[in-house]
Short mmCIF file of C-alpha atoms and ligand atoms in Angstrom, two decimals:
data_model
loop_
_atom_site.label_atom_id
_atom_site.label_comp_id
_atom_site.label_asym_id
_atom_site.label_seq_id
_atom_site.Cartn_x
_atom_site.Cartn_y
_atom_site.Cartn_z
CA MET V 1 -16.76 35.24 -0.14
CA SER V 2 -16.30 33.38 3.18
CA SER V 3 -19.08 31.63 4.46
CA GLY V 4 -17.57 30.40 7.59
CA GLY V 5 -14.77 28.15 8.00
CA HIS V 6 -14.86 24.36 8.56
CA ARG V 7 -12.57 22.59 11.24
CA PHE V 8 -11.60 18.86 10.61
CA ASP V 9 -11.10 16.74 13.56
CA PRO V 10 -7.32 16.92 14.36
CA THR V 11 -6.84 13.28 13.85
CA LEU V 12 -8.36 13.30 10.30
CA LEU V 13 -5.56 14.67 8.19
CA ARG V 14 -2.68 12.34 8.38
CA GLU V 15 0.50 11.77 6.60
CA TYR V 16 -0.49 9.85 3.62
CA ASP V 17 -4.19 10.18 3.57
CA VAL V 18 -7.21 11.33 5.29
CA ARG V 19 -9.07 8.84 7.59
CA GLY V 20 -11.35 8.82 10.42
CA VAL V 21 -14.34 7.03 12.26
CA VAL V 22 -17.66 7.82 10.36
CA GLY V 23 -20.14 9.44 12.59
CA ASP V 24 -17.30 10.20 15.29
CA THR V 25 -14.39 12.20 13.60
CA LEU V 26 -15.66 11.92 9.93
CA SER V 27 -18.95 13.13 8.58
CA ALA V 28 -20.59 14.25 5.24
CA ALA V 29 -19.88 17.82 6.02
CA ASP V 30 -15.90 16.94 6.23
CA ALA V 31 -16.29 15.22 2.78
CA ALA V 32 -17.79 18.40 1.27
CA ALA V 33 -15.19 20.43 2.92
CA LEU V 34 -12.38 18.26 1.62
CA GLY V 35 -14.06 18.42 -1.84
CA ARG V 36 -13.88 22.19 -1.70
CA ALA V 37 -10.30 22.50 -0.30
CA PHE V 38 -8.89 19.84 -2.55
CA GLY V 39 -10.85 21.32 -5.65
CA THR V 40 -9.40 24.71 -4.74
CA ILE V 41 -5.92 23.23 -5.00
CA VAL V 42 -6.76 21.56 -8.32
CA ARG V 43 -8.03 24.82 -9.59
CA GLU V 44 -4.97 26.79 -8.50
CA ALA V 45 -2.69 24.40 -10.32
CA GLY V 46 -4.73 25.23 -13.43
CA GLY V 47 -6.81 21.94 -13.25
CA ARG V 48 -10.40 21.54 -14.83
CA SER V 49 -11.42 18.21 -14.00
CA VAL V 50 -11.16 15.43 -11.18
CA ALA V 51 -11.93 11.81 -10.91
CA ALA V 52 -13.86 10.50 -7.98
CA GLY V 53 -14.49 6.89 -6.77
CA TYR V 54 -15.51 4.93 -3.71
CA ASP V 55 -14.82 1.52 -2.24
CA GLY V 56 -17.36 -0.80 -0.70
CA ARG V 57 -17.97 0.46 2.77
CA LEU V 58 -21.48 1.37 3.92
CA SER V 59 -20.64 5.09 4.40
CA SER V 60 -18.89 5.33 1.01
CA PRO V 61 -21.69 6.40 -1.14
CA MET V 62 -22.76 8.99 1.30
CA LEU V 63 -19.14 10.44 1.70
CA GLU V 64 -18.63 10.39 -2.01
CA ALA V 65 -21.86 12.38 -2.71
CA ALA V 66 -20.91 15.29 -0.46
CA LEU V 67 -17.27 15.02 -1.93
CA VAL V 68 -18.56 15.46 -5.39
CA ASP V 69 -20.67 18.37 -4.34
CA GLY V 70 -17.77 19.97 -2.77
CA LEU V 71 -15.40 19.38 -5.97
CA SER V 72 -18.19 20.65 -8.28
CA ALA V 73 -18.93 23.83 -6.31
CA CYS V 74 -15.17 24.81 -7.16
CA GLY V 75 -16.17 24.77 -10.84
CA LEU V 76 -14.47 21.49 -11.65
CA THR V 77 -15.86 18.65 -13.96
CA VAL V 78 -16.08 15.65 -11.78
CA LYS V 79 -15.80 12.28 -13.43
CA ARG V 80 -17.46 9.93 -11.43
CA VAL V 81 -16.30 6.15 -11.67
CA GLY V 82 -18.40 4.73 -8.97
CA LEU V 83 -17.48 1.67 -6.78
CA GLY V 84 -14.12 0.12 -7.37
CA PRO V 85 -10.69 -0.41 -5.95
CA THR V 86 -8.34 2.33 -5.21
CA PRO V 87 -6.08 1.55 -8.27
CA MET V 88 -9.11 1.78 -10.69
CA LEU V 89 -9.53 5.58 -9.56
CA TYR V 90 -5.72 6.05 -10.26
CA TYR V 91 -6.27 4.47 -13.52
CA ALA V 92 -9.19 6.85 -14.11
CA VAL V 93 -6.94 9.95 -13.56
CA HIS V 94 -4.65 8.75 -16.27
CA GLU V 95 -7.01 7.53 -18.83
CA LEU V 96 -9.84 10.17 -18.43
CA ASP V 97 -7.22 12.94 -18.63
CA CYS V 98 -7.94 14.24 -15.06
CA ASP V 99 -5.92 16.89 -13.19
CA GLY V 100 -6.40 14.99 -9.92
CA GLY V 101 -8.54 12.34 -8.28
CA VAL V 102 -10.06 11.41 -4.94
CA GLN V 103 -10.96 7.95 -3.77
CA VAL V 104 -13.41 7.39 -0.68
CA THR V 105 -11.76 4.76 1.21
CA GLY V 106 -11.15 3.24 4.57
CA SER V 107 -8.51 0.92 3.03
CA HIS V 108 -7.92 -2.17 5.31
CA ASN V 109 -9.38 -0.57 8.47
CA PRO V 110 -12.45 -1.91 10.42
CA PRO V 111 -15.98 -1.21 8.88
CA GLU V 112 -16.50 1.91 10.88
CA TYR V 113 -13.62 3.68 9.34
CA ASN V 114 -13.55 5.80 6.21
CA GLY V 115 -11.31 8.25 4.37
CA PHE V 116 -9.68 9.58 1.27
CA LYS V 117 -6.78 8.97 -0.94
CA MET V 118 -5.77 11.71 -3.31
CA MET V 119 -3.82 12.39 -6.47
CA LEU V 120 -2.91 15.79 -7.83
CA GLY V 121 -1.79 15.60 -11.44
CA HIS V 122 -0.35 12.12 -11.76
CA ALA V 123 1.31 12.49 -8.31
CA ALA V 124 0.29 11.29 -4.98
CA PHE V 125 -0.90 14.21 -2.60
CA TYR V 126 0.31 13.88 0.82
CA GLY V 127 2.16 15.42 3.85
CA GLU V 128 2.17 19.35 3.74
CA GLN V 129 -0.39 19.13 0.96
CA ILE V 130 -2.74 17.46 2.99
CA LYS V 131 -2.23 19.87 6.07
CA ARG V 132 -2.90 22.63 3.47
CA LEU V 133 -6.64 21.23 2.97
CA GLY V 134 -7.06 21.87 6.82
CA GLU V 135 -5.84 25.66 6.36
CA LEU V 136 -8.17 26.41 3.39
CA ALA V 137 -11.22 24.79 4.95
CA ALA V 138 -10.67 26.63 8.30
CA ARG V 139 -10.70 29.88 6.19
CA ALA V 140 -13.18 28.84 3.56
CA ALA V 141 -10.79 30.20 1.07
CA TYR V 142 -12.35 28.28 -1.72
CA ALA V 143 -12.35 28.45 -5.38
CA THR V 144 -15.84 28.91 -6.93
CA GLY V 145 -17.57 28.16 -10.17
CA ARG V 146 -20.17 26.04 -11.86
CA GLY V 147 -19.07 22.60 -12.01
CA THR V 148 -20.46 19.49 -13.74
CA THR V 149 -20.56 15.87 -13.14
CA GLU V 150 -20.11 12.94 -15.70
CA ASP V 151 -20.54 9.26 -14.98
CA HIS V 152 -18.05 6.88 -16.47
CA ASP V 153 -18.19 3.10 -16.16
CA LEU V 154 -14.59 2.16 -16.38
CA LEU V 155 -14.56 -1.33 -14.99
CA GLU V 156 -14.39 -3.22 -18.27
CA ARG V 157 -11.55 -1.03 -19.63
CA TYR V 158 -9.70 -1.19 -16.54
CA VAL V 159 -9.77 -4.87 -16.28
CA ALA V 160 -8.98 -5.34 -19.99
CA ARG V 161 -5.89 -3.07 -19.32
CA LEU V 162 -4.68 -5.32 -16.49
CA ALA V 163 -5.26 -8.44 -18.44
CA ALA V 164 -3.39 -7.15 -21.43
CA ASP V 165 0.03 -7.51 -19.64
CA TYR V 166 -0.43 -11.26 -18.78
CA ARG V 167 1.88 -13.63 -20.42
CA GLY V 168 2.60 -17.19 -19.95
CA GLU V 169 1.11 -20.58 -21.18
CA LYS V 170 1.02 -22.83 -18.16
CA LYS V 171 -2.53 -23.19 -16.83
CA LEU V 172 -2.39 -22.48 -13.16
CA THR V 173 -4.98 -23.06 -10.46
CA VAL V 174 -5.41 -19.97 -8.40
CA VAL V 175 -7.53 -19.10 -5.47
CA TRP V 176 -8.36 -15.35 -5.05
CA ASP V 177 -9.84 -13.63 -1.81
CA ALA V 178 -11.12 -10.14 -2.18
CA GLY V 179 -12.17 -10.19 1.53
CA ASN V 180 -15.54 -8.70 0.45
CA GLY V 181 -13.62 -5.38 -0.48
CA ALA V 182 -13.86 -3.15 -3.35
CA ALA V 183 -11.66 -5.34 -5.64
CA GLY V 184 -14.14 -8.05 -5.87
CA PRO V 185 -16.03 -7.06 -9.19
CA ALA V 186 -12.66 -6.42 -10.80
CA MET V 187 -11.34 -9.54 -9.64
CA VAL V 188 -14.38 -11.50 -11.06
CA LYS V 189 -13.95 -9.97 -14.44
CA LEU V 190 -10.08 -10.24 -14.45
CA THR V 191 -10.19 -14.07 -13.86
CA GLU V 192 -12.72 -14.63 -16.47
CA ARG V 193 -10.08 -13.10 -18.81
CA LEU V 194 -7.13 -15.07 -17.51
CA PRO V 195 -6.28 -18.79 -18.63
CA GLY V 196 -6.27 -21.41 -15.88
CA ARG V 197 -8.58 -22.47 -13.22
CA HIS V 198 -9.76 -19.82 -10.79
CA VAL V 199 -11.57 -20.21 -7.31
CA LEU V 200 -12.98 -17.07 -6.03
CA LEU V 201 -13.59 -16.28 -2.43
CA ASN V 202 -15.54 -13.22 -0.87
CA GLU V 203 -15.91 -11.56 -4.06
CA THR V 204 -19.20 -10.03 -3.18
CA VAL V 205 -18.76 -6.46 -1.78
CA ASP V 206 -20.00 -6.14 1.63
CA GLY V 207 -18.88 -3.23 3.93
CA THR V 208 -19.35 -5.36 7.02
CA PHE V 209 -16.74 -7.61 6.05
CA PRO V 210 -18.35 -10.71 7.19
CA ALA V 211 -15.70 -13.46 6.25
CA HIS V 212 -12.62 -11.80 7.82
CA HIS V 213 -10.80 -8.36 8.16
CA PRO V 214 -9.68 -7.12 4.61
CA ASP V 215 -6.08 -6.97 5.54
CA PRO V 216 -3.78 -9.75 3.80
CA THR V 217 -0.64 -8.89 5.61
CA ILE V 218 -1.88 -10.40 8.80
CA GLU V 219 -1.72 -13.98 8.66
CA LYS V 220 -4.73 -14.91 10.42
CA TYR V 221 -6.85 -13.33 7.90
CA LEU V 222 -5.23 -15.62 5.38
CA VAL V 223 -6.63 -18.82 7.03
CA GLN V 224 -9.61 -19.18 4.60
CA LEU V 225 -7.19 -18.76 1.58
CA LYS V 226 -4.98 -21.29 2.89
CA ASP V 227 -7.72 -23.74 3.48
CA ALA V 228 -8.98 -23.34 0.02
CA VAL V 229 -5.68 -23.57 -1.58
CA ALA V 230 -5.06 -26.97 0.07
CA ARG V 231 -8.53 -28.10 -0.88
CA GLU V 232 -8.32 -27.02 -4.33
CA LYS V 233 -4.60 -28.30 -4.82
CA ALA V 234 -3.94 -24.88 -6.26
CA ASP V 235 -0.72 -23.46 -7.46
CA LEU V 236 -0.97 -20.32 -5.28
CA GLY V 237 -3.38 -18.05 -3.39
CA ILE V 238 -3.82 -14.14 -3.86
CA ALA V 239 -5.62 -11.87 -1.53
CA PHE V 240 -6.43 -8.04 -1.48
CA ASP V 241 -7.00 -5.54 1.09
CA GLY V 242 -10.26 -3.63 1.24
CA ASP V 243 -9.59 -1.19 -1.50
CA GLY V 244 -7.20 -3.41 -3.67
CA ASP V 245 -3.89 -1.44 -3.47
CA ARG V 246 -2.15 -4.22 -1.34
CA VAL V 247 -1.78 -7.72 -2.11
CA GLY V 248 -1.00 -10.82 0.01
CA VAL V 249 0.32 -14.17 -1.66
CA ILE V 250 0.61 -17.61 -0.43
CA ASP V 251 2.33 -20.64 -2.26
CA GLN V 252 0.89 -24.02 -2.77
CA HIS V 253 1.99 -25.04 0.81
CA GLY V 254 0.18 -22.30 2.19
CA ARG V 255 3.40 -20.34 3.15
CA VAL V 256 3.11 -16.45 2.89
CA LEU V 257 5.31 -14.72 0.27
CA TRP V 258 5.83 -11.30 2.29
CA GLY V 259 6.11 -8.18 0.39
CA ASP V 260 9.91 -8.01 0.20
CA GLN V 261 9.86 -11.73 -1.10
CA LEU V 262 7.20 -10.88 -3.77
CA LEU V 263 9.11 -8.00 -4.87
CA ALA V 264 12.46 -10.12 -5.09
CA LEU V 265 10.66 -12.29 -7.57
CA LEU V 266 8.98 -9.66 -9.45
CA ALA V 267 12.19 -8.03 -10.06
CA ARG V 268 13.40 -10.95 -12.14
CA ASP V 269 11.42 -10.06 -15.11
CA VAL V 270 11.65 -6.31 -14.75
CA LEU V 271 15.49 -6.35 -14.56
CA ALA V 272 15.74 -8.95 -17.27
CA ALA V 273 14.03 -6.29 -19.63
CA ARG V 274 15.69 -3.29 -17.93
CA PRO V 275 19.24 -4.14 -16.85
CA GLY V 276 20.79 -1.87 -14.35
CA ALA V 277 17.50 -0.34 -13.22
CA ILE V 278 16.58 0.94 -9.85
CA VAL V 279 14.30 -1.22 -7.60
CA ILE V 280 12.96 0.53 -4.47
CA GLY V 281 12.28 -1.29 -1.19
CA ASP V 282 11.12 0.20 2.18
CA VAL V 283 13.17 0.20 5.28
CA LYS V 284 11.19 -2.68 6.71
CA ALA V 285 12.37 -5.00 3.93
CA SER V 286 14.73 -7.77 4.39
CA GLN V 287 18.48 -7.55 3.28
CA GLY V 288 17.79 -10.50 1.31
CA LEU V 289 15.74 -8.22 -1.15
CA PHE V 290 18.58 -5.72 -1.54
CA ASP V 291 20.97 -8.40 -2.19
CA GLU V 292 18.66 -10.06 -4.60
CA ILE V 293 18.11 -6.97 -6.79
CA THR V 294 22.04 -6.60 -6.82
CA ARG V 295 22.31 -10.18 -7.86
CA LEU V 296 19.77 -9.75 -10.72
CA GLY V 297 21.87 -6.67 -11.95
CA GLY V 298 19.62 -3.98 -10.51
CA LYS V 299 20.42 -1.13 -8.30
CA PRO V 300 18.62 -1.49 -4.93
CA LEU V 301 17.46 1.73 -3.34
CA MET V 302 16.05 1.70 0.51
CA TRP V 303 13.38 4.25 1.05
CA GLN V 304 10.90 5.40 3.64
CA SER V 305 7.71 3.26 4.20
CA GLY V 306 4.41 4.93 2.86
CA HIS V 307 2.87 4.61 -0.34
CA SER V 308 2.84 8.27 -1.25
CA LEU V 309 6.56 8.57 -0.39
CA ILE V 310 7.45 5.53 -2.51
CA LYS V 311 5.54 6.84 -5.49
CA ALA V 312 7.30 10.26 -5.33
CA LYS V 313 10.74 8.57 -5.14
CA MET V 314 9.89 6.20 -8.15
CA LYS V 315 9.08 9.41 -10.13
CA GLU V 316 12.34 11.27 -8.93
CA THR V 317 14.49 8.31 -9.64
CA GLY V 318 12.72 6.70 -12.70
CA ALA V 319 12.61 3.45 -10.90
CA PRO V 320 10.42 0.86 -12.93
CA LEU V 321 9.41 -1.20 -9.82
CA ALA V 322 8.92 -0.65 -6.14
CA GLY V 323 7.22 -2.48 -3.10
CA GLU V 324 6.59 -2.42 0.51
CA MET V 325 6.50 -4.97 3.27
CA SER V 326 2.76 -3.73 3.52
CA GLY V 327 1.88 -5.40 0.24
CA HIS V 328 1.78 -2.33 -1.87
CA ILE V 329 3.48 -3.16 -5.31
CA PHE V 330 4.23 -0.54 -7.71
CA PHE V 331 4.97 -1.03 -11.47
CA ALA V 332 6.18 1.75 -13.78
CA ASP V 333 7.57 -0.93 -16.17
CA ARG V 334 4.54 -1.19 -18.78
CA PHE V 335 2.36 0.40 -16.20
CA TYR V 336 1.53 3.82 -14.63
CA GLY V 337 3.69 3.58 -11.40
CA PHE V 338 0.97 3.41 -9.02
CA ASP V 339 0.19 0.81 -6.51
CA ASP V 340 -2.27 -1.75 -8.07
CA ALA V 341 -2.63 -4.97 -6.33
CA LEU V 342 -4.57 -6.65 -9.19
CA TYR V 343 -1.95 -5.68 -11.72
CA GLY V 344 0.84 -6.95 -9.27
CA ALA V 345 -1.28 -10.42 -9.30
CA VAL V 346 -1.13 -10.28 -13.11
CA ARG V 347 2.48 -9.99 -13.08
CA LEU V 348 3.08 -12.49 -10.48
CA LEU V 349 0.94 -15.09 -12.37
CA SER V 350 2.82 -14.21 -15.56
CA LEU V 351 5.94 -15.05 -13.67
CA ALA V 352 4.63 -18.24 -12.25
CA ALA V 353 2.92 -19.21 -15.60
CA GLY V 354 6.41 -18.60 -17.36
CA SER V 355 8.56 -20.64 -15.08
CA LYS V 356 9.37 -24.15 -14.75
CA LEU V 357 9.28 -23.84 -11.06
CA SER V 358 6.24 -23.87 -8.65
CA VAL V 359 5.75 -20.73 -6.56
CA GLY V 360 6.98 -22.57 -3.54
CA GLU V 361 10.20 -23.48 -5.41
CA LEU V 362 10.61 -19.88 -6.57
CA ARG V 363 10.23 -18.89 -2.90
CA ASP V 364 12.70 -21.25 -1.76
CA GLN V 365 15.32 -19.86 -4.05
CA LEU V 366 15.38 -16.63 -2.13
CA PRO V 367 18.19 -16.03 0.59
CA VAL V 368 16.97 -17.25 3.99
CA PHE V 369 17.17 -15.02 7.08
CA VAL V 370 15.39 -15.19 10.50
CA ASN V 371 13.56 -12.36 11.49
CA THR V 372 10.97 -10.92 13.93
CA PRO V 373 7.51 -9.97 12.68
CA GLU V 374 6.87 -6.19 12.81
CA LEU V 375 6.96 -5.46 16.47
CA ARG V 376 4.90 -2.71 17.92
CA PHE V 377 5.81 -1.01 21.23
CA PRO V 378 3.39 1.47 22.74
CA CYS V 379 4.72 5.03 22.87
CA SER V 380 2.80 8.30 23.26
CA GLU V 381 2.40 10.56 20.31
CA ALA V 382 4.40 13.16 22.10
CA ARG V 383 7.31 10.95 22.54
CA LYS V 384 7.43 8.59 19.62
CA PHE V 385 9.54 10.72 17.44
CA ALA V 386 11.87 12.01 20.07
CA VAL V 387 12.68 8.43 21.11
CA VAL V 388 13.82 7.61 17.69
CA ASP V 389 15.81 10.89 17.46
CA GLU V 390 17.66 10.07 20.85
CA VAL V 391 18.26 6.46 19.89
CA LYS V 392 19.80 7.66 16.60
CA ALA V 393 21.93 10.24 18.31
CA ARG V 394 23.37 7.67 20.86
CA LEU V 395 24.06 5.14 18.00
CA LYS V 396 25.90 7.73 15.73
CA ALA V 397 27.88 8.88 18.80
CA ALA V 398 29.02 5.20 19.29
CA GLY V 399 30.01 4.91 15.66
CA ALA V 400 27.26 2.35 14.67
CA GLU V 401 26.64 1.84 10.90
CA VAL V 402 23.20 3.68 10.52
CA THR V 403 20.76 4.36 7.74
CA ASP V 404 18.39 7.09 8.55
CA VAL V 405 16.08 7.55 5.58
CA ASP V 406 13.25 6.62 7.98
CA GLY V 407 13.72 6.01 11.51
CA VAL V 408 16.97 4.27 12.34
CA ARG V 409 18.17 1.08 10.71
CA VAL V 410 21.34 -0.31 12.19
CA LYS V 411 23.60 -2.71 10.45
CA THR V 412 25.72 -5.14 12.45
CA ALA V 413 27.71 -8.40 11.72
CA ASP V 414 24.69 -10.29 12.73
CA GLY V 415 22.12 -8.46 10.45
CA TRP V 416 20.10 -5.45 11.16
CA TRP V 417 17.52 -3.88 13.30
CA LEU V 418 14.97 -0.96 12.62
CA LEU V 419 13.28 1.32 15.00
CA ARG V 420 10.88 3.96 13.55
CA ALA V 421 7.84 5.85 14.87
CA SER V 422 4.57 5.01 13.29
CA ASN V 423 2.89 7.68 11.25
CA THR V 424 -0.50 6.36 11.97
CA GLN V 425 -0.66 4.97 15.52
CA ASP V 426 1.07 5.75 18.75
CA VAL V 427 3.61 3.01 18.54
CA LEU V 428 7.22 2.50 17.89
CA VAL V 429 7.65 0.01 15.12
CA ALA V 430 10.77 -2.32 15.31
CA ARG V 431 12.09 -5.24 13.26
CA CYS V 432 15.21 -7.42 13.73
CA GLU V 433 16.68 -9.81 10.99
CA ALA V 434 19.78 -12.03 11.39
CA ARG V 435 21.31 -15.04 9.35
CA ASP V 436 20.77 -17.25 12.37
CA GLN V 437 18.76 -17.62 15.80
CA ALA V 438 21.85 -16.65 17.94
CA GLY V 439 22.50 -13.42 15.91
CA LEU V 440 18.75 -12.69 16.07
CA ALA V 441 18.96 -12.96 19.93
CA ARG V 442 21.98 -10.53 20.02
CA LEU V 443 19.99 -8.01 17.86
CA LYS V 444 17.09 -8.27 20.13
CA GLN V 445 19.22 -7.42 23.04
CA GLN V 446 20.78 -4.51 21.29
CA LEU V 447 17.47 -3.04 20.44
CA ILE V 448 16.20 -3.28 23.99
CA GLY V 449 19.58 -1.77 25.19
CA ALA V 450 19.22 1.12 22.80
CA LEU V 451 15.53 1.88 23.91
CA LYS V 452 16.19 1.74 27.79
CA PRO V 453 17.97 5.19 28.17
CA SER V 454 14.86 6.71 26.61
CA GLY V 455 12.71 4.96 29.27
CA ILE V 456 11.13 2.53 26.86
CA GLU V 457 10.97 -1.00 28.21
CA PRO V 458 9.27 -3.18 25.36
CA PRO V 459 7.14 -6.01 26.37
CA GLU V 460 8.55 -9.44 25.69
CA PHE V 461 9.14 -10.08 21.88
ZN1 LIG T 1 -5.45 -0.25 0.78
#
């Protein structure tokens, strides 16, 4: 049956998703081959149908069409949900009884990028499974059959589901920024259903991202939102990344609530309803998060960064809530367990509307630490994992208190520092956090000292 194999660019198949530069490392032929390889895996697992959707990038419709051809050539029924945020595709897999799903998305990356996020059954598809796509494509070892396609307009139903979990009477003024990404149309419809006053920014989908880069975890891309919150005297501001699976939040003073602070607040309602439940934060999160989960009567669990890994750990442990510094927030409490930034916003607004305190006051109740931002030190692809292993080995030999679920996180009397190899770039990622500036200075020196024997001399930070 082989009709000649297909080779993906070696940079295309990554740990948590598939991503490349359109016209350079990613083409329609890649999308078709990915559809065939992924469709083959769905068929092998006994599946019959897959959902397909796409984000607002200029190249997305072209890639989606090729993807759908590949999937249906495997004999699958392809349920096309069209343009929408990635979580709407996840929702489609659950609600349209699909055996898997593929979203064409370049997430928060620049306009020339695109890629794919996948689900097999109700689980994230990642790691070794993604490598297997390359093997199947290289051999053209594909399932065959006569597939069909169906169009499903899910937007109203999806938004109604999000809004159904809103609680709270207080009328809030909220500024929202979709960054011209795929969350825009859902954001418009969602805010029509919510009480209060809603001011919308960049709600029109535009794959050139004319206003700013669609990444709400980088503070310079929140300037427009901050200005609007101040001008409108709003209670808070909410921003989404390009495909609506990551959220950024600012309070009424324009101060950012980082992913771990957001999770610490969202944990209140969840743990009140489910005392003793596990809440998962990633290794980049503040000690303040884990302390707060304990204080609220929950069980904190520190896990590896990466949305696919967090979702798998939630399933394994039955955790009703998880989150990452990067702004992925995952609710299994009253929801499906996937990362949906719009749903996270609904839950945050419920919390704010149900509280006597302002968002800024809620933020000020959280434990205060001083920390570095996420630090990025250049390190070659060939060396980055080895450097982390070397540092870990030296620390363990020296008797340091080390957590190694992801890279190495070292706890000292001052606080902690983290070193890990990025899965997506040729950098080492580090972060330090202490109770005060003097402690932070000591942690930084320890980090520099730990890297030196491996030949890494970080630029000043
Ligand atoms: Zn995203």
